Amino acid sequence: MMSTTVDIVPAPLRTVDQHRCAIGKLGITAKARSVPIGDAVGAVLAEDVVADRALPAFDNSAVDGFAVRAADVVGPERLPVRLLVSACSVAGRQPAPLHVRSGESVQVMTGAVVPLGADMVVPVEVTSGFVETFGVEEVTIHSVDSRSNVRSRASDFEVGDVAVRAGTVVTPAQVGVLAALGRTRVLVESAPVVAVLSTGSEIRAVGTELERGECHDVNSAMLVADLLRCGADVHLEPAVADDVNACRAALARCAEVADVIVTTGGISAGTEEVIRLALRGHDVEFVSVAVKPGKPQACGKVEGTPIVCLPGNPVSALVSYELFVRPVIVAASRNPQADRTMRTVRVDGETVPASPIPRVMLGVVDGESAAIIRSHSVGALAHANCVIVIPPSDGGLGPPGEYPAWMLDSVASTRRGTCI
């Protein structure tokens, strides 16, 4: 048994919105990561990609043909015209700069450097055709049009131009731009990494044989399943017993790898609440929130990493997660398709004891009507498909009544995170 005690100082109840605001101020975001450009497809750029070179890097031909001086060929009185073919420019091969003088041309291939002095490339299709002997043979040009067929240096990007902006969802087309600029890697927004930690000496990993007084780690399994569906990556830390040093070590491991830590259990007003004890001295605020279930809550930072601490009862943990954690993770994941569907449901024939604070209760929706699940045991999770918000009241809830609810089975997103 732990001999350490912790002082519990009563504080005014915090509203749900106030606690949401406190969690929002923690700055829960996903860190950008560097990936090979081929792996960036579908990801969101986390940086402006700035051209560090001109693109194209040189004047090049858009067609196969002959580089000429426009003054030698433009004008009907000049056509047809015969020009000496002085040399050939081939893409990727040009040992020395080529020049086009008046009365001459240079045979040029698509993508090859346009010789100095040339300001037009005449397509081979409107000429007498390519030659084999340079400096001797001539080409006859039959017609020209207004197009230069020259891709000018820096016509796509000058040095310093933003080629692809941050926030762009990368497609294979943008990968082509990155490759053209010589980029091999790029920063993209990643999924947030959420570390999940359950506490309690009675908690055992799912699948292990249980002794008397033990139970499986329901909370981790439940939260991890939905975090992955939100698009987050998850680090599942093995559950820790009610041992302060073991809990501190587990929290330190989580802080090293995660963008946010989510714990369950160990935050109530008892003398052996391990999360409370382990987080003494850290910038973590333990509060009572005006909501049932889920009154005890905590949030803050551990070694610079945001942490949100939820109650240990599975129903309380689920309701608290839905209220305080899930919206932040969906936002950090930039995955709005994972948002819950909100709707109004009609509750008939139910009574709920009066409460001066809101109640957030599991329910079962069938069509437009809903029934409240009163139990806070694990069995309640088997049938719940919604969470119903009951406002504070002086009397019981009586029929008929319409109340806001969010649907637990309403997620359209196909994005999934990974366990890391």
mmCIF file of N, CA and C in Angstrom, residues 204-282:
data_model
loop_
_atom_site.group_PDB
_atom_site.id
_atom_site.type_symbol
_atom_site.label_atom_id
_atom_site.label_comp_id
_atom_site.label_asym_id
_atom_site.label_seq_id
_atom_site.Cartn_x
_atom_site.Cartn_y
_atom_site.Cartn_z
ATOM 1 N N ARG A 204 -5.522 -5.686 -15.776
ATOM 2 C CA ARG A 204 -4.669 -6.640 -16.486
ATOM 3 C C ARG A 204 -4.901 -6.491 -17.986
ATOM 4 N N ALA A 205 -3.886 -6.816 -18.764
ATOM 5 C CA ALA A 205 -3.993 -6.728 -20.223
ATOM 6 C C ALA A 205 -5.094 -7.652 -20.720
ATOM 7 N N VAL A 206 -5.783 -7.208 -21.759
ATOM 8 C CA VAL A 206 -6.836 -8.023 -22.364
ATOM 9 C C VAL A 206 -6.226 -9.324 -22.874
ATOM 10 N N GLY A 207 -6.886 -10.432 -22.547
ATOM 11 C CA GLY A 207 -6.411 -11.738 -22.992
ATOM 12 C C GLY A 207 -5.687 -12.529 -21.930
ATOM 13 N N THR A 208 -5.314 -11.874 -20.823
ATOM 14 C CA THR A 208 -4.632 -12.591 -19.750
ATOM 15 C C THR A 208 -5.657 -13.224 -18.808
ATOM 16 N N GLU A 209 -5.237 -14.282 -18.124
ATOM 17 C CA GLU A 209 -6.097 -14.927 -17.134
ATOM 18 C C GLU A 209 -6.215 -14.034 -15.906
ATOM 19 N N LEU A 210 -7.422 -13.919 -15.378
ATOM 20 C CA LEU A 210 -7.662 -13.036 -14.248
ATOM 21 C C LEU A 210 -7.716 -13.802 -12.939
ATOM 22 N N GLU A 211 -7.145 -13.191 -11.919
ATOM 23 C CA GLU A 211 -7.286 -13.683 -10.556
ATOM 24 C C GLU A 211 -8.447 -12.941 -9.898
ATOM 25 N N ARG A 212 -8.820 -13.419 -8.724
ATOM 26 C CA ARG A 212 -9.906 -12.783 -7.991
ATOM 27 C C ARG A 212 -9.578 -11.308 -7.749
ATOM 28 N N GLY A 213 -10.537 -10.425 -8.047
ATOM 29 C CA GLY A 213 -10.351 -8.993 -7.826
ATOM 30 C C GLY A 213 -9.721 -8.251 -8.990
ATOM 31 N N GLU A 214 -9.384 -8.958 -10.069
ATOM 32 C CA GLU A 214 -8.755 -8.320 -11.227
ATOM 33 C C GLU A 214 -9.768 -8.124 -12.358
ATOM 34 N N CYS A 215 -9.446 -7.242 -13.271
ATOM 35 C CA CYS A 215 -10.303 -7.028 -14.446
ATOM 36 C C CYS A 215 -9.443 -6.641 -15.641
ATOM 37 N N HIS A 216 -9.999 -6.862 -16.816
ATOM 38 C CA HIS A 216 -9.268 -6.534 -18.033
ATOM 39 C C HIS A 216 -9.255 -5.026 -18.279
ATOM 40 N N ASP A 217 -8.295 -4.589 -19.074
ATOM 41 C CA ASP A 217 -8.109 -3.167 -19.362
ATOM 42 C C ASP A 217 -9.128 -2.707 -20.411
ATOM 43 N N VAL A 218 -10.334 -2.475 -19.953
ATOM 44 C CA VAL A 218 -11.420 -2.050 -20.841
ATOM 45 C C VAL A 218 -11.143 -0.670 -21.429
ATOM 46 N N ASN A 219 -10.688 0.251 -20.594
ATOM 47 C CA ASN A 219 -10.544 1.636 -21.043
ATOM 48 C C ASN A 219 -9.555 1.780 -22.191
ATOM 49 N N SER A 220 -8.392 1.147 -22.066
ATOM 50 C CA SER A 220 -7.398 1.269 -23.136
ATOM 51 C C SER A 220 -7.934 0.712 -24.442
ATOM 52 N N ALA A 221 -8.546 -0.472 -24.376
ATOM 53 C CA ALA A 221 -9.077 -1.087 -25.595
ATOM 54 C C ALA A 221 -10.121 -0.186 -26.243
ATOM 55 N N MET A 222 -10.985 0.383 -25.441
ATOM 56 C CA MET A 222 -12.079 1.216 -25.934
ATOM 57 C C MET A 222 -11.555 2.515 -26.547
ATOM 58 N N LEU A 223 -10.649 3.186 -25.839
ATOM 59 C CA LEU A 223 -10.156 4.467 -26.326
ATOM 60 C C LEU A 223 -9.247 4.299 -27.538
ATOM 61 N N VAL A 224 -8.379 3.290 -27.513
ATOM 62 C CA VAL A 224 -7.482 3.065 -28.651
ATOM 63 C C VAL A 224 -8.284 2.808 -29.916
ATOM 64 N N ALA A 225 -9.350 2.007 -29.797
ATOM 65 C CA ALA A 225 -10.164 1.682 -30.972
ATOM 66 C C ALA A 225 -10.718 2.945 -31.619
ATOM 67 N N ASP A 226 -11.191 3.889 -30.802
ATOM 68 C CA ASP A 226 -11.766 5.095 -31.399
ATOM 69 C C ASP A 226 -10.691 6.080 -31.833
ATOM 70 N N LEU A 227 -9.589 6.164 -31.110
ATOM 71 C CA LEU A 227 -8.507 7.063 -31.521
ATOM 72 C C LEU A 227 -7.988 6.689 -32.903
ATOM 73 N N LEU A 228 -7.851 5.394 -33.152
ATOM 74 C CA LEU A 228 -7.408 4.943 -34.475
ATOM 75 C C LEU A 228 -8.420 5.349 -35.534
ATOM 76 N N ARG A 229 -9.697 5.251 -35.208
ATOM 77 C CA ARG A 229 -10.739 5.621 -36.158
ATOM 78 C C ARG A 229 -10.744 7.129 -36.417
ATOM 79 N N CYS A 230 -10.299 7.902 -35.447
ATOM 80 C CA CYS A 230 -10.190 9.350 -35.641
ATOM 81 C C CYS A 230 -9.026 9.717 -36.553
ATOM 82 N N GLY A 231 -8.129 8.768 -36.785
ATOM 83 C CA GLY A 231 -6.958 9.039 -37.616
ATOM 84 C C GLY A 231 -5.693 9.274 -36.827
ATOM 85 N N ALA A 232 -5.747 9.121 -35.495
ATOM 86 C CA ALA A 232 -4.558 9.318 -34.671
ATOM 87 C C ALA A 232 -3.691 8.068 -34.677
ATOM 88 N N ASP A 233 -2.398 8.269 -34.466
ATOM 89 C CA ASP A 233 -1.501 7.158 -34.183
ATOM 90 C C ASP A 233 -1.452 6.986 -32.669
ATOM 91 N N VAL A 234 -1.362 5.752 -32.212
ATOM 92 C CA VAL A 234 -1.519 5.471 -30.781
ATOM 93 C C VAL A 234 -0.317 4.711 -30.239
ATOM 94 N N HIS A 235 0.196 5.213 -29.121
ATOM 95 C CA HIS A 235 1.172 4.473 -28.321
ATOM 96 C C HIS A 235 0.435 3.946 -27.096
ATOM 97 N N LEU A 236 0.280 2.638 -27.017
ATOM 98 C CA LEU A 236 -0.408 2.034 -25.873
ATOM 99 C C LEU A 236 0.620 1.634 -24.833
ATOM 100 N N GLU A 237 0.618 2.357 -23.733
ATOM 101 C CA GLU A 237 1.511 2.045 -22.621
ATOM 102 C C GLU A 237 0.848 0.977 -21.756
ATOM 103 N N PRO A 238 1.574 -0.072 -21.375
ATOM 104 C CA PRO A 238 0.971 -1.084 -20.499
ATOM 105 C C PRO A 238 0.423 -0.448 -19.225
ATOM 106 N N ALA A 239 -0.722 -0.945 -18.782
ATOM 107 C CA ALA A 239 -1.344 -0.414 -17.568
ATOM 108 C C ALA A 239 -0.381 -0.517 -16.392
ATOM 109 N N VAL A 240 -0.444 0.471 -15.499
ATOM 110 C CA VAL A 240 0.438 0.476 -14.334
ATOM 111 C C VAL A 240 -0.381 0.292 -13.063
ATOM 112 N N ALA A 241 0.242 -0.358 -12.102
ATOM 113 C CA ALA A 241 -0.392 -0.569 -10.804
ATOM 114 C C ALA A 241 -0.381 0.737 -10.016
ATOM 115 N N ASP A 242 -0.985 0.694 -8.847
ATOM 116 C CA ASP A 242 -1.031 1.880 -7.991
ATOM 117 C C ASP A 242 0.308 2.068 -7.295
ATOM 118 N N ASP A 243 1.309 2.347 -8.101
ATOM 119 C CA ASP A 243 2.675 2.540 -7.629
ATOM 120 C C ASP A 243 3.179 3.847 -8.229
ATOM 121 N N VAL A 244 3.504 4.806 -7.372
ATOM 122 C CA VAL A 244 3.836 6.148 -7.849
ATOM 123 C C VAL A 244 5.057 6.142 -8.755
ATOM 124 N N ASN A 245 6.111 5.442 -8.357
ATOM 125 C CA ASN A 245 7.327 5.441 -9.168
ATOM 126 C C ASN A 245 7.095 4.790 -10.526
ATOM 127 N N ALA A 246 6.351 3.680 -10.534
ATOM 128 C CA ALA A 246 6.050 3.021 -11.811
ATOM 129 C C ALA A 246 5.204 3.930 -12.692
ATOM 130 N N CYS A 247 4.288 4.648 -12.079
ATOM 131 C CA CYS A 247 3.432 5.557 -12.843
ATOM 132 C C CYS A 247 4.245 6.717 -13.413
ATOM 133 N N ARG A 248 5.145 7.264 -12.607
ATOM 134 C CA ARG A 248 5.987 8.355 -13.110
ATOM 135 C C ARG A 248 6.846 7.891 -14.285
ATOM 136 N N ALA A 249 7.390 6.682 -14.181
ATOM 137 C CA ALA A 249 8.216 6.161 -15.272
ATOM 138 C C ALA A 249 7.387 5.975 -16.539
ATOM 139 N N ALA A 250 6.163 5.469 -16.378
ATOM 140 C CA ALA A 250 5.290 5.273 -17.540
ATOM 141 C C ALA A 250 4.928 6.612 -18.177
ATOM 142 N N LEU A 251 4.633 7.607 -17.357
ATOM 143 C CA LEU A 251 4.300 8.931 -17.887
ATOM 144 C C LEU A 251 5.488 9.546 -18.620
ATOM 145 N N ALA A 252 6.697 9.330 -18.091
ATOM 146 C CA ALA A 252 7.893 9.854 -18.759
ATOM 147 C C ALA A 252 8.082 9.206 -20.123
ATOM 148 N N ARG A 253 7.837 7.899 -20.207
ATOM 149 C CA ARG A 253 7.943 7.219 -21.506
ATOM 150 C C ARG A 253 6.918 7.776 -22.491
ATOM 151 N N CYS A 254 5.720 7.990 -21.999
ATOM 152 C CA CYS A 254 4.670 8.534 -22.865
ATOM 153 C C CYS A 254 5.029 9.933 -23.356
ATOM 154 N N ALA A 255 5.572 10.752 -22.464
ATOM 155 C CA ALA A 255 5.905 12.130 -22.830
ATOM 156 C C ALA A 255 6.968 12.187 -23.915
ATOM 157 N N GLU A 256 7.832 11.174 -23.965
ATOM 158 C CA GLU A 256 8.904 11.155 -24.967
ATOM 159 C C GLU A 256 8.381 10.903 -26.371
ATOM 160 N N VAL A 257 7.297 10.132 -26.494
ATOM 161 C CA VAL A 257 6.872 9.676 -27.828
ATOM 162 C C VAL A 257 5.579 10.312 -28.311
ATOM 163 N N ALA A 258 4.838 10.968 -27.431
ATOM 164 C CA ALA A 258 3.470 11.368 -27.781
ATOM 165 C C ALA A 258 3.320 12.874 -27.934
ATOM 166 N N ASP A 259 2.292 13.255 -28.676
ATOM 167 C CA ASP A 259 1.869 14.651 -28.751
ATOM 168 C C ASP A 259 0.890 14.981 -27.632
ATOM 169 N N VAL A 260 0.218 13.967 -27.094
ATOM 170 C CA VAL A 260 -0.697 14.142 -25.968
ATOM 171 C C VAL A 260 -0.829 12.801 -25.257
ATOM 172 N N ILE A 261 -0.948 12.858 -23.937
ATOM 173 C CA ILE A 261 -1.135 11.662 -23.111
ATOM 174 C C ILE A 261 -2.570 11.663 -22.604
ATOM 175 N N VAL A 262 -3.224 10.507 -22.678
ATOM 176 C CA VAL A 262 -4.569 10.344 -22.121
ATOM 177 C C VAL A 262 -4.504 9.218 -21.104
ATOM 178 N N THR A 263 -4.850 9.523 -19.850
ATOM 179 C CA THR A 263 -4.849 8.508 -18.801
ATOM 180 C C THR A 263 -6.270 8.265 -18.318
ATOM 181 N N THR A 264 -6.486 7.092 -17.737
ATOM 182 C CA THR A 264 -7.764 6.797 -17.085
ATOM 183 C C THR A 264 -7.484 6.260 -15.694
ATOM 184 N N GLY A 265 -8.281 6.746 -14.734
ATOM 185 C CA GLY A 265 -8.158 6.285 -13.357
ATOM 186 C C GLY A 265 -7.151 7.098 -12.562
ATOM 187 N N GLY A 266 -7.272 6.984 -11.234
ATOM 188 C CA GLY A 266 -6.275 7.570 -10.349
ATOM 189 C C GLY A 266 -6.370 9.065 -10.155
ATOM 190 N N ILE A 267 -7.579 9.669 -10.342
ATOM 191 C CA ILE A 267 -7.672 11.131 -10.211
ATOM 192 C C ILE A 267 -8.780 11.569 -9.265
ATOM 193 N N SER A 268 -9.424 10.635 -8.579
ATOM 194 C CA SER A 268 -10.510 11.007 -7.665
ATOM 195 C C SER A 268 -9.944 11.570 -6.369
ATOM 196 N N ALA A 269 -10.787 11.652 -5.359
ATOM 197 C CA ALA A 269 -10.389 12.307 -4.117
ATOM 198 C C ALA A 269 -9.836 11.341 -3.082
ATOM 199 N N GLY A 270 -9.574 10.107 -3.452
ATOM 200 C CA GLY A 270 -9.040 9.140 -2.503
ATOM 201 C C GLY A 270 -7.596 9.432 -2.130
ATOM 202 N N THR A 271 -7.103 8.705 -1.141
ATOM 203 C CA THR A 271 -5.730 8.932 -0.672
ATOM 204 C C THR A 271 -4.702 8.181 -1.498
ATOM 205 N N GLU A 272 -5.140 7.276 -2.357
ATOM 206 C CA GLU A 272 -4.194 6.478 -3.142
ATOM 207 C C GLU A 272 -4.444 6.642 -4.641
ATOM 208 N N GLU A 273 -4.777 7.831 -5.045
ATOM 209 C CA GLU A 273 -5.019 8.112 -6.459
ATOM 210 C C GLU A 273 -3.678 8.324 -7.148
ATOM 211 N N VAL A 274 -3.220 7.315 -7.883
ATOM 212 C CA VAL A 274 -1.829 7.256 -8.328
ATOM 213 C C VAL A 274 -1.480 8.357 -9.324
ATOM 214 N N ILE A 275 -2.400 8.739 -10.193
ATOM 215 C CA ILE A 275 -2.096 9.813 -11.141
ATOM 216 C C ILE A 275 -1.917 11.135 -10.402
ATOM 217 N N ARG A 276 -2.786 11.398 -9.443
ATOM 218 C CA ARG A 276 -2.638 12.611 -8.623
ATOM 219 C C ARG A 276 -1.264 12.646 -7.962
ATOM 220 N N LEU A 277 -0.886 11.525 -7.373
ATOM 221 C CA LEU A 277 0.383 11.466 -6.654
ATOM 222 C C LEU A 277 1.566 11.588 -7.601
ATOM 223 N N ALA A 278 1.497 10.896 -8.726
ATOM 224 C CA ALA A 278 2.623 10.891 -9.660
ATOM 225 C C ALA A 278 2.831 12.249 -10.315
ATOM 226 N N LEU A 279 1.771 13.036 -10.422
ATOM 227 C CA LEU A 279 1.868 14.314 -11.124
ATOM 228 C C LEU A 279 2.063 15.499 -10.183
ATOM 229 N N ARG A 280 2.286 15.242 -8.925
ATOM 230 C CA ARG A 280 2.582 16.343 -8.008
ATOM 231 C C ARG A 280 3.864 17.028 -8.468
ATOM 232 N N GLY A 281 3.833 18.344 -8.523
ATOM 233 C CA GLY A 281 4.993 19.096 -8.987
ATOM 234 C C GLY A 281 4.974 19.400 -10.467
ATOM 235 N N HIS A 282 4.049 18.796 -11.184
ATOM 236 C CA HIS A 282 3.905 19.084 -12.613
ATOM 237 C C HIS A 282 2.813 20.131 -12.821
#
